[in-house]
mmCIF file of C-alpha atoms (C1' of nucleotides) in Angstrom:
data_model
loop_
_atom_site.group_PDB
_atom_site.id
_atom_site.type_symbol
_atom_site.label_atom_id
_atom_site.label_comp_id
_atom_site.label_asym_id
_atom_site.label_seq_id
_atom_site.Cartn_x
_atom_site.Cartn_y
_atom_site.Cartn_z
ATOM 1 C CA MET A 288 0.016 0.237 0.179
ATOM 2 C CA ALA A 289 2.656 2.666 0.985
ATOM 3 C CA PRO A 290 4.488 4.381 -1.880
ATOM 4 C CA ARG A 291 7.826 3.252 -0.491
ATOM 5 C CA SER A 292 9.932 3.916 -2.962
ATOM 6 C CA SER A 293 9.152 7.235 -3.382
ATOM 7 C CA PHE A 294 9.871 8.214 0.533
ATOM 8 C CA ILE A 295 12.935 5.897 0.873
ATOM 9 C CA LEU A 296 16.291 7.239 2.002
ATOM 10 C CA GLU A 297 19.628 4.961 -0.407
ATOM 11 C CA PRO A 298 22.504 6.028 1.685
ATOM 12 C CA THR A 299 24.306 3.244 0.160
ATOM 13 C CA LEU A 300 23.291 4.163 -3.077
ATOM 14 C CA LEU A 301 24.957 7.279 -2.759
ATOM 15 C CA GLN A 302 28.189 6.081 -1.207
ATOM 16 C CA ALA A 303 28.105 2.582 -3.669
ATOM 17 C CA SER A 304 27.138 4.220 -6.853
ATOM 18 C CA GLN A 305 29.413 7.441 -7.020
ATOM 19 C CA GLY A 306 30.650 8.387 -4.163
ATOM 20 C CA HIS A 307 30.186 12.087 -4.399
ATOM 21 C CA HIS A 308 29.325 14.036 -1.577
ATOM 22 C CA SER A 309 26.126 15.735 -2.792
ATOM 23 C CA ARG A 310 23.589 16.749 -0.232
ATOM 24 C CA LEU A 311 20.940 14.167 0.468
ATOM 25 C CA LEU A 312 17.414 15.372 -0.089
ATOM 26 C CA SER A 313 16.088 15.936 2.651
ATOM 27 C CA GLY A 314 12.544 15.908 1.958
ATOM 28 C CA GLY A 315 11.615 12.503 3.979
ATOM 29 C CA GLY A 316 14.242 11.682 5.708
ATOM 30 C CA CYS A 317 16.566 13.896 7.682
ATOM 31 C CA ILE A 318 20.262 12.118 7.677
ATOM 32 C CA SER A 319 23.145 14.752 7.223
ATOM 33 C CA ARG A 320 25.861 13.969 4.777
ATOM 34 C CA ALA A 321 27.917 13.421 7.551
ATOM 35 C CA ALA A 322 25.993 10.457 8.798
ATOM 36 C CA LEU A 323 27.733 8.267 6.187
ATOM 37 C CA SER A 324 31.120 8.658 5.469
ATOM 38 C CA SER A 325 32.317 6.319 2.599
ATOM 39 C CA PRO A 326 34.381 3.743 3.672
ATOM 40 C CA ALA A 327 37.606 2.301 1.682
ATOM 41 C CA SER A 328 35.581 3.208 -1.075
ATOM 42 C CA SER A 329 37.081 7.191 -0.514
ATOM 43 C CA LEU A 330 40.563 5.819 -0.683
ATOM 44 C CA GLY A 331 40.552 5.153 -4.229
ATOM 45 C CA SER A 332 38.666 8.236 -5.277
ATOM 46 C CA ALA A 333 40.387 11.773 -4.725
ATOM 47 C CA GLY A 334 38.429 14.385 -4.033
ATOM 48 C CA ASP A 335 35.741 13.556 -1.927
ATOM 49 C CA LEU A 336 37.559 13.480 1.153
ATOM 50 C CA SER A 337 36.826 17.001 2.514
ATOM 51 C CA TRP A 338 34.526 15.569 5.072
ATOM 52 C CA ALA A 339 35.587 12.254 5.592
ATOM 53 C CA SER A 340 39.199 12.933 6.450
ATOM 54 C CA PRO A 341 41.345 11.344 9.329
ATOM 55 C CA SER A 342 40.887 14.449 11.762
ATOM 56 C CA PRO A 343 38.659 13.771 14.458
ATOM 57 C CA ASP A 344 36.380 16.435 15.457
ATOM 58 C CA GLN A 345 36.421 18.774 12.400
ATOM 59 C CA HIS A 346 32.960 20.429 13.302
ATOM 60 C CA GLU A 347 29.518 19.335 14.059
ATOM 61 C CA GLU A 348 27.394 22.357 12.437
ATOM 62 C CA MET A 349 24.535 19.564 11.334
ATOM 63 C CA GLN A 350 22.367 19.466 14.114
ATOM 64 C CA GLU A 351 19.191 18.975 12.073
ATOM 65 C CA PRO A 352 15.567 18.720 12.636
ATOM 66 C CA LEU A 353 15.026 15.433 14.282
ATOM 67 C CA CYS A 354 13.775 12.895 12.240
ATOM 68 C CA HIS A 355 11.357 10.069 13.669
ATOM 69 C CA GLU A 356 10.502 8.849 10.461
ATOM 70 C CA ILE A 357 11.193 5.339 10.482
ATOM 71 C CA PRO A 358 11.752 4.071 6.356
ATOM 72 C CA PRO A 359 9.702 1.547 5.854
ATOM 73 C CA ILE A 360 12.144 -1.214 4.643
ATOM 74 C CA GLY A 361 15.547 -1.679 4.093
ATOM 75 C CA ARG A 362 17.237 -4.795 2.852
ATOM 76 C CA GLY A 363 19.661 -6.391 -0.156
ATOM 77 C CA LYS A 364 21.125 -3.407 -2.097
ATOM 78 C CA HIS A 365 19.320 -0.554 -1.112
ATOM 79 C CA ALA A 366 19.601 -1.399 2.492
ATOM 80 C CA ILE A 367 21.450 0.464 5.087
ATOM 81 C CA HIS A 368 24.022 -1.232 7.006
ATOM 82 C CA LEU A 369 24.209 -1.832 10.598
ATOM 83 C CA TRP A 370 27.159 0.460 11.077
ATOM 84 C CA GLN A 371 25.491 3.243 9.336
ATOM 85 C CA PHE A 372 22.636 2.749 11.288
ATOM 86 C CA LEU A 373 24.390 3.144 14.674
ATOM 87 C CA LYS A 374 26.099 6.508 13.206
ATOM 88 C CA GLU A 375 22.970 7.455 12.314
ATOM 89 C CA LEU A 376 21.603 7.702 15.595
ATOM 90 C CA LEU A 377 24.760 8.368 17.413
ATOM 91 C CA LEU A 378 24.991 11.756 14.912
ATOM 92 C CA GLN A 379 21.432 12.456 17.047
ATOM 93 C CA PRO A 380 22.027 12.777 20.567
ATOM 94 C CA HIS A 381 18.988 14.682 21.173
ATOM 95 C CA ALA A 382 16.519 12.036 19.402
ATOM 96 C CA TYR A 383 18.632 9.059 20.965
ATOM 97 C CA HIS A 384 19.453 10.158 24.014
ATOM 98 C CA GLY A 385 19.766 7.413 26.404
ATOM 99 C CA CYS A 386 19.792 4.728 23.863
ATOM 100 C CA ILE A 387 22.981 5.357 22.327
ATOM 101 C CA ARG A 388 25.861 8.044 22.658
ATOM 102 C CA TRP A 389 29.572 8.877 21.776
ATOM 103 C CA LEU A 390 31.843 8.115 24.823
ATOM 104 C CA ASP A 391 34.630 9.681 23.018
ATOM 105 C CA ARG A 392 33.614 10.652 19.483
ATOM 106 C CA SER A 393 37.590 11.494 18.587
ATOM 107 C CA ARG A 394 38.129 7.691 18.577
ATOM 108 C CA GLY A 395 34.886 6.665 17.540
ATOM 109 C CA ILE A 396 34.099 4.702 21.006
ATOM 110 C CA PHE A 397 30.191 4.617 21.460
ATOM 111 C CA LYS A 398 28.075 2.682 24.319
ATOM 112 C CA ILE A 399 24.806 1.155 23.236
ATOM 113 C CA GLU A 400 23.214 2.695 26.690
ATOM 114 C CA ASP A 401 19.921 0.502 25.676
ATOM 115 C CA SER A 402 20.662 -2.558 24.085
ATOM 116 C CA ALA A 403 16.730 -3.269 23.575
ATOM 117 C CA ARG A 404 15.786 -0.026 22.377
ATOM 118 C CA VAL A 405 18.568 -0.094 19.766
ATOM 119 C CA ALA A 406 17.839 -3.258 18.641
ATOM 120 C CA LYS A 407 14.283 -2.225 18.417
ATOM 121 C CA LEU A 408 14.721 0.727 16.363
ATOM 122 C CA TRP A 409 17.107 -1.414 14.025
ATOM 123 C CA GLY A 410 14.329 -4.052 13.759
ATOM 124 C CA GLN A 411 11.988 -1.512 12.986
ATOM 125 C CA ARG A 412 14.562 0.106 10.007
ATOM 126 C CA LYS A 413 14.778 -3.579 8.734
ATOM 127 C CA ASN A 414 11.312 -4.377 9.193
ATOM 128 C CA ARG A 415 12.343 -7.539 11.378
ATOM 129 C CA PRO A 416 10.460 -7.295 14.190
ATOM 130 C CA ALA A 417 11.612 -10.002 16.062
ATOM 131 C CA MET A 418 15.242 -8.140 16.351
ATOM 132 C CA ASN A 419 16.562 -8.303 19.260
ATOM 133 C CA TYR A 420 20.389 -7.306 20.601
ATOM 134 C CA ASP A 421 21.607 -10.846 20.794
ATOM 135 C CA LYS A 422 21.041 -10.904 17.241
ATOM 136 C CA LEU A 423 22.159 -7.177 16.548
ATOM 137 C CA SER A 424 25.277 -8.003 18.702
ATOM 138 C CA ARG A 425 26.070 -10.751 16.571
ATOM 139 C CA SER A 426 26.011 -8.802 13.236
ATOM 140 C CA ILE A 427 28.430 -5.963 14.825
ATOM 141 C CA ARG A 428 30.975 -9.272 15.699
ATOM 142 C CA GLN A 429 30.711 -10.231 11.947
ATOM 143 C CA TYR A 430 32.151 -6.411 11.495
ATOM 144 C CA TYR A 431 35.636 -7.209 13.222
ATOM 145 C CA LYS A 432 36.771 -9.404 10.492
ATOM 146 C CA LYS A 433 36.018 -7.064 8.192
ATOM 147 C CA GLY A 434 37.337 -4.252 10.075
ATOM 148 C CA ILE A 435 34.574 -1.874 10.322
ATOM 149 C CA ILE A 436 33.975 -1.804 14.207
ATOM 150 C CA LYS A 437 36.123 -3.658 16.919
ATOM 151 C CA LYS A 438 36.145 -4.014 20.715
ATOM 152 C CA THR A 439 37.984 -1.455 22.544
ATOM 153 C CA GLU A 440 41.136 -2.583 24.588
ATOM 154 C CA ASN A 441 39.517 -3.222 28.072
ATOM 155 C CA SER A 442 36.447 -4.882 26.187
ATOM 156 C CA LYS A 443 33.919 -3.182 28.340
ATOM 157 C CA ARG A 444 29.842 -4.200 27.826
ATOM 158 C CA LEU A 445 28.290 -2.236 25.076
ATOM 159 C CA VAL A 446 31.235 -0.695 24.339
ATOM 160 C CA TYR A 447 32.367 -0.616 20.549
ATOM 161 C CA GLN A 448 34.756 1.347 18.359
ATOM 162 C CA PHE A 449 34.439 2.465 14.677
ATOM 163 C CA GLN A 450 37.526 1.648 12.786
ATOM 164 C CA PRO A 451 38.804 4.934 11.458
ATOM 165 C CA GLN A 452 37.671 4.608 7.629
ATOM 166 C CA TYR A 453 34.399 4.003 8.982
ATOM 167 C CA ARG A 454 34.228 7.329 11.661
ATOM 168 C "C1'" DA B 199 21.096 -12.715 33.689
ATOM 169 C "C1'" DA B 200 22.995 -9.896 30.337
ATOM 170 C "C1'" DG B 201 26.535 -9.619 27.525
ATOM 171 C "C1'" DG B 202 30.252 -11.420 24.221
ATOM 172 C "C1'" DA B 203 32.635 -14.673 20.797
ATOM 173 C "C1'" DG B 204 32.104 -17.396 16.930
ATOM 174 C "C1'" DG B 205 30.465 -21.353 14.114
ATOM 175 C "C1'" DA B 206 26.851 -22.816 11.351
ATOM 176 C "C1'" DC B 207 22.880 -22.374 8.271
ATOM 177 C "C1'" DG B 208 19.353 -19.699 5.483
ATOM 178 C "C1'" DC B 209 17.825 -15.617 2.761
ATOM 179 C "C1'" DA B 210 17.342 -11.810 0.098
ATOM 180 C "C1'" DC B 211 19.376 -9.436 -2.874
ATOM 181 C "C1'" DG C 87 29.402 -13.610 -2.887
ATOM 182 C "C1'" DT C 88 27.544 -10.084 0.815
ATOM 183 C "C1'" DG C 89 24.865 -8.529 4.581
ATOM 184 C "C1'" DC C 90 22.644 -9.886 7.572
ATOM 185 C "C1'" DG C 91 19.041 -12.855 10.428
ATOM 186 C "C1'" DT C 92 18.696 -16.717 13.519
ATOM 187 C "C1'" DC C 93 20.018 -19.823 16.344
ATOM 188 C "C1'" DC C 94 23.193 -22.614 18.966
ATOM 189 C "C1'" DT C 95 27.056 -23.652 22.515
ATOM 190 C "C1'" DC C 96 30.296 -22.021 25.567
ATOM 191 C "C1'" DC C 97 32.297 -18.460 27.821
ATOM 192 C "C1'" DT C 98 32.578 -14.065 31.216
ATOM 193 C "C1'" DT C 99 31.283 -10.315 33.520
#
DNA sequence: AAGGAGGACGCAC
DNA sequence: GTGCGTCCTCCTT
């Protein structure tokens, strides 16, 4: 029923297809362009590293209006990845206060404060009602080998760290 | 109990 | 093949 295709945000498309840093059309969603830094893809293409530079907190001038809209679905090619979703939440501390937050923003260290809620949000985004933290964390663990997210040195509970290229 | 590490299998791209 | 989602065993906090 819902005209999904006209409302969906395609962040992965933006970074996967060209890698150009065009502003996301903030029509139905409110993901800022900084929400999705291209991973290793930007290593090959020069010129679009302006905002994905290795520098920690360059600037954070994008406190865009909160969006609690939950895109209908997201599987397959056009699906947002878990690590992108987590960054999305982290970039909106007001909207997800008490849910997830940066512990050390410059090092990409964050803490999931309400595991159940984060899992529920992820489940909503992916249209997976049965999502829980047990399963979400399994996916995070898959990121270890891929070099996207890792556990911190002291391995604190519910604390993870984005690898530099994914910050 | 809740969280964490991985193996194994299945499924939609 | 990828990126999970699901289920499971065992271990740690």
